XYZ file of C-alpha atoms in Angstrom:
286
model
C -65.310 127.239 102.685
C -66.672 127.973 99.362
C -64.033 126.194 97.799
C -65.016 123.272 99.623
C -68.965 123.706 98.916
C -67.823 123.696 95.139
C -65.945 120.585 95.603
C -68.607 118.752 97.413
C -71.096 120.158 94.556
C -68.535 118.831 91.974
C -68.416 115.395 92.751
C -72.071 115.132 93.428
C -72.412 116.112 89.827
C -70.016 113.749 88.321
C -71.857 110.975 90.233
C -74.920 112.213 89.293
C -73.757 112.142 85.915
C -72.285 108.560 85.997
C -75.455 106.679 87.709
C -77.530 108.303 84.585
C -75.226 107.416 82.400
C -74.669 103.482 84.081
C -78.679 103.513 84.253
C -79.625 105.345 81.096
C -76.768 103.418 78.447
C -75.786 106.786 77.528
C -76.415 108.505 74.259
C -79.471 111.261 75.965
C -81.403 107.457 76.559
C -84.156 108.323 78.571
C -83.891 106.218 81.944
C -86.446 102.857 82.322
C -89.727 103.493 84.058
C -89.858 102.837 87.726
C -93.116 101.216 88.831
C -94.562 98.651 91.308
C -96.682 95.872 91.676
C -99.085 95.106 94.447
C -97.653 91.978 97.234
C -99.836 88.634 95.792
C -102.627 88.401 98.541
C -105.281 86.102 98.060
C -108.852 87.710 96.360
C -111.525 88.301 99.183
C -115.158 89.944 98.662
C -117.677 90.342 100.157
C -121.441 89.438 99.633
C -123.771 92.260 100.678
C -126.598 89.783 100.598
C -125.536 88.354 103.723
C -125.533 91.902 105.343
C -129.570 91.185 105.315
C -129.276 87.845 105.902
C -129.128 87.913 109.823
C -132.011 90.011 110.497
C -134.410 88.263 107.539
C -133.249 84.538 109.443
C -133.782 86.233 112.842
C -137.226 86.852 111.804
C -137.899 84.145 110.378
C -136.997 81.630 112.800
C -138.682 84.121 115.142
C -141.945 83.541 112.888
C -141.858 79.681 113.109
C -141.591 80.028 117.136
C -145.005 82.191 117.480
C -146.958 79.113 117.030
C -145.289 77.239 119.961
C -145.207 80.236 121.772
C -148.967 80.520 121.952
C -149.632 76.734 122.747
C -147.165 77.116 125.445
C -149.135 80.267 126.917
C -152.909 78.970 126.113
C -151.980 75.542 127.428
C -150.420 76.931 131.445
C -152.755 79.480 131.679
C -155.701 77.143 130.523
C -154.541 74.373 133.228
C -154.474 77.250 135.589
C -158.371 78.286 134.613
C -159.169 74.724 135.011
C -157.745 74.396 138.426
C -155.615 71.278 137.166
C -152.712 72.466 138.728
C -154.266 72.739 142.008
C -155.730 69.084 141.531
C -152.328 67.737 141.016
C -150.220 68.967 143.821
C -153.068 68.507 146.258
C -152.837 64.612 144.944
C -149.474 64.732 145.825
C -147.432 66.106 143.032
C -144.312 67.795 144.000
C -144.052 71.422 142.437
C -140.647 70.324 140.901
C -141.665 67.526 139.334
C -145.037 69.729 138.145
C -142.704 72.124 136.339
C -139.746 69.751 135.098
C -143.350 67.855 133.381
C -144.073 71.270 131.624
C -140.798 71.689 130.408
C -140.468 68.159 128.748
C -143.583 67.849 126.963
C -143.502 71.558 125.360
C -139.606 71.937 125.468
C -139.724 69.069 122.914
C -141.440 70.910 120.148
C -139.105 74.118 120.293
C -136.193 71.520 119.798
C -137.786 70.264 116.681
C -138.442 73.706 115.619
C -134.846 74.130 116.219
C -133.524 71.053 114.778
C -135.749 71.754 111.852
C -134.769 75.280 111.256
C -131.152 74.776 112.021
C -131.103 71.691 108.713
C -132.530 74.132 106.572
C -131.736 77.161 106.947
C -127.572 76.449 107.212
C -126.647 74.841 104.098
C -127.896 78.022 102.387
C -126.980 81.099 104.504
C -124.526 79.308 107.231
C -122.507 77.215 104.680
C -119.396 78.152 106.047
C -119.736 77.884 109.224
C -119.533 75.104 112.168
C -122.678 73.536 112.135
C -122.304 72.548 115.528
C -122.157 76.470 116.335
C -125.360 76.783 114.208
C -127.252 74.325 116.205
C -126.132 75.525 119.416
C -127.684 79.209 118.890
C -130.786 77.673 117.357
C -131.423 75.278 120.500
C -130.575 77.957 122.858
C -132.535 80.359 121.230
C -135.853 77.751 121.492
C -135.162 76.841 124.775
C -134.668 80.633 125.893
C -138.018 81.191 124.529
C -139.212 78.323 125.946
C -138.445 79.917 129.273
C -139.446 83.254 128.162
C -143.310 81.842 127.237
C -143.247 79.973 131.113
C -142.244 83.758 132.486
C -145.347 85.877 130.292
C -147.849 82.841 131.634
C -148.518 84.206 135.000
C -149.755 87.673 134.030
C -152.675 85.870 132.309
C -155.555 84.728 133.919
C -156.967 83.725 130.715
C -156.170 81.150 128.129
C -157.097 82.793 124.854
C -155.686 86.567 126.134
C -152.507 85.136 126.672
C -152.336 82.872 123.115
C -152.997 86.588 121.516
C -150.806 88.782 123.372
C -148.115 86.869 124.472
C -146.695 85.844 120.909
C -147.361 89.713 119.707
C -144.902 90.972 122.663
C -142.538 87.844 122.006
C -142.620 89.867 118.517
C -142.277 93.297 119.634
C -138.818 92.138 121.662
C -137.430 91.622 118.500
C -138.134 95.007 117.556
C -135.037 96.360 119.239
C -132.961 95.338 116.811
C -133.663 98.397 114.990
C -131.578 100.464 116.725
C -128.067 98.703 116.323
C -129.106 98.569 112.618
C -127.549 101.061 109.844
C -128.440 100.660 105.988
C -128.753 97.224 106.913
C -125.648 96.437 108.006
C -124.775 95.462 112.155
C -123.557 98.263 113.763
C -119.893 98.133 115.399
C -119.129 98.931 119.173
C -122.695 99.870 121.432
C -120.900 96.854 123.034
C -123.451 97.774 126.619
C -126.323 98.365 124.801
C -126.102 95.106 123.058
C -125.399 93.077 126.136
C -128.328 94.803 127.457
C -130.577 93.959 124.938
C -129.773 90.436 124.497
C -131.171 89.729 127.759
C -134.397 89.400 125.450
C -133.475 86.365 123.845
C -134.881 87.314 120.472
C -132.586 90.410 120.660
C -129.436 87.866 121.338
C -130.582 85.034 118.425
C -130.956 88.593 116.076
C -127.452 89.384 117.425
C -126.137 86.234 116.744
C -127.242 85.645 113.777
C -125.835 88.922 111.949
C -122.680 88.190 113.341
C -122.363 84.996 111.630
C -123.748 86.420 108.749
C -121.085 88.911 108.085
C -118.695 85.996 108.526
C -120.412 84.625 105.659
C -120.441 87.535 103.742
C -116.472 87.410 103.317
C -117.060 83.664 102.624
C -115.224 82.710 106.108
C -118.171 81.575 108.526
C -117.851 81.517 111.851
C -115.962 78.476 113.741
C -114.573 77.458 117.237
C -111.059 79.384 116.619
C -112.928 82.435 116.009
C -115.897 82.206 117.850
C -114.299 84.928 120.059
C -113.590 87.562 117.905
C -114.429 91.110 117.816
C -115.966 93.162 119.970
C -119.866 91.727 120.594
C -118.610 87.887 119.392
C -120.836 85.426 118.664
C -119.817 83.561 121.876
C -121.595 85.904 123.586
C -124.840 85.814 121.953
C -124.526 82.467 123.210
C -123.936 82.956 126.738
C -126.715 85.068 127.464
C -128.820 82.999 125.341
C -127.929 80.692 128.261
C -128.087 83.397 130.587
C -131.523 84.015 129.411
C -132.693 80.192 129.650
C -131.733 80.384 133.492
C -133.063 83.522 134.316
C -136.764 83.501 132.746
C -136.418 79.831 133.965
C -136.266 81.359 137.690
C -138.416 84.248 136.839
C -141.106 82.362 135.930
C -140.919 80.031 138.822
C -141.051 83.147 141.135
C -143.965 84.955 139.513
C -145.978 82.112 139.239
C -145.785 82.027 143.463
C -146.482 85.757 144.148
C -149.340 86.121 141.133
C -152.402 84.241 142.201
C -154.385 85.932 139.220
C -157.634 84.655 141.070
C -156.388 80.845 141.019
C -154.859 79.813 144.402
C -153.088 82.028 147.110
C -150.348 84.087 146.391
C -146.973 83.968 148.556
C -145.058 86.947 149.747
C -143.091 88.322 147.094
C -139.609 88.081 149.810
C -140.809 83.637 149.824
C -137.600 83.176 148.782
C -135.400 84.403 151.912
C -137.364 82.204 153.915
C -135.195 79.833 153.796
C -132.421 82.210 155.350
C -135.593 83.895 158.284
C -136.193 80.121 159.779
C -132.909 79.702 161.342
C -132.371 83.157 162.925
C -136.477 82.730 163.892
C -135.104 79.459 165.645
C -132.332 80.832 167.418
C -133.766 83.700 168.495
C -136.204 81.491 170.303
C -134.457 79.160 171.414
């Protein structure tokens, strides 16, 4: 056994030996410096400027909405005060067609807004991404506020109140933001809390807007293929920006029924299941 264990140490040795000497030339040589070189990838960085640069176009695109915002609110509530309203459906005018009016006439300026903002503000900061995609949060943003302004109108009863206040907690909504913020970067994950949040729609245009952003920072922007990606993706800023347009649409059509605020009479807050009462009234008559 020990025989053997010399053997097998022997030739190890001499192999040893004759790789350093095959390597090394011979001659005490010392042997050639191993060492290794990265795989070729292509150079990325990224731009910490664009770390800021959702929350700073957030705001400002916020900023050029207040304006609208206010005319929206000072012009339903006034009509209200003025008992317009009232005149016009008891000429004849159909509460649809009343409403679908409203949203036409003032739904136009938020799409210039939009428009407007959308030109400017995406060669600079968005330059990499699909401009369609850039329009399509900037519309849906304006019309979601749109909707937003129509739902805040019937807890006014007066016109100048509401141009003050309403705009101020349009403001404050955005103020939520705060909290998936961290040294002024988007937070990762919290993938509830932001789905909760967006159904504000300043809180989902914020959202939005830093995701693209960081796509920007690594100079990659933010296109169809990957409008998907990662865990809160920009597609889904855009649904409930959708979501939202729908929702405050129906909102505001339902409180502007059950809150009177003085002007008119107010239905029954459970209005809307009469549609489903009158036929089991009916039967149970009949």
């Amino acid at each position: 056994g020990g025989g053997g264990g010399g053997g097998g140490g022997s030739d190890s040795e001499a192999l040893i030996a004759a790789l350093t000497q095959a390597l090394g030339g011979g001659g005490g040589e010392d042997l050639p410096v191993a060492y290794g070189l990265p795989y070729p990838v292509p150079p990325s960085s990224h731009a910490a400027f664009f770390d800021l640069a959702g929350p700073l176009v957030g705001l400002l695109v916020l900023f050029s909405l207040l304006l609208p915002v206010a005319a929206v609110l000072r012009a339903l509530v006034a009509e209200k005060e003025a008992k317009l309203r009232e005149a016009l459906l008891i000429g004849g005018a159909g509460r649809g067609a009343y409403f679908s009016s409203l949203l036409l006439s003032h739904g136009a300026a938020f799409l210039l807004v939009a428009l407007l903002s959308s030109s400017l503000i995406a060669p600079s900061c968005f330059a990499h991404s699909d401009p369609s995609l850039v329009r399509a949060l900037f519309v849906l943003f304006a019309l979601a506020s749109l909707c937003f302004a129509f739902a805040l109108a019937p807890f006014f009863s007066s016109a100048r109140l509401a141009a003050l206040v309403g705009p101020l907690a349009f403001f404050l909504t955005s103020q939520l933001f705060n909290l998936f913020e961290r040294d002024g970067s988007l937070l990762e994950g919290a993938v509830r809390a932001k789905a909760l949040a967006s159904l504000l729609p300043a809180m989902a245009f914020y959202l939005g807007a830093s995701q693209m952003a960081q796509y920007e920072g690594s100079q990659q922007g933010v296109t169809w293929g990957s409008v998907h990606e990662g865990p809160f993706p920009l597609s889904a800023s855009l649904a409930f920006l959708a979501l939202d347009t729908l929702l405050y649409l129906a909102l505001a059509y339902y409180l502007d029924a059950v809150l009177a605020n003085g002007v008119g009479t107010a239905r029954s807050p459970l209005f809307c299941l009469d549609a489903f009462r009158r036929p089991r009234a009916r039967a149970a008559a009949a």
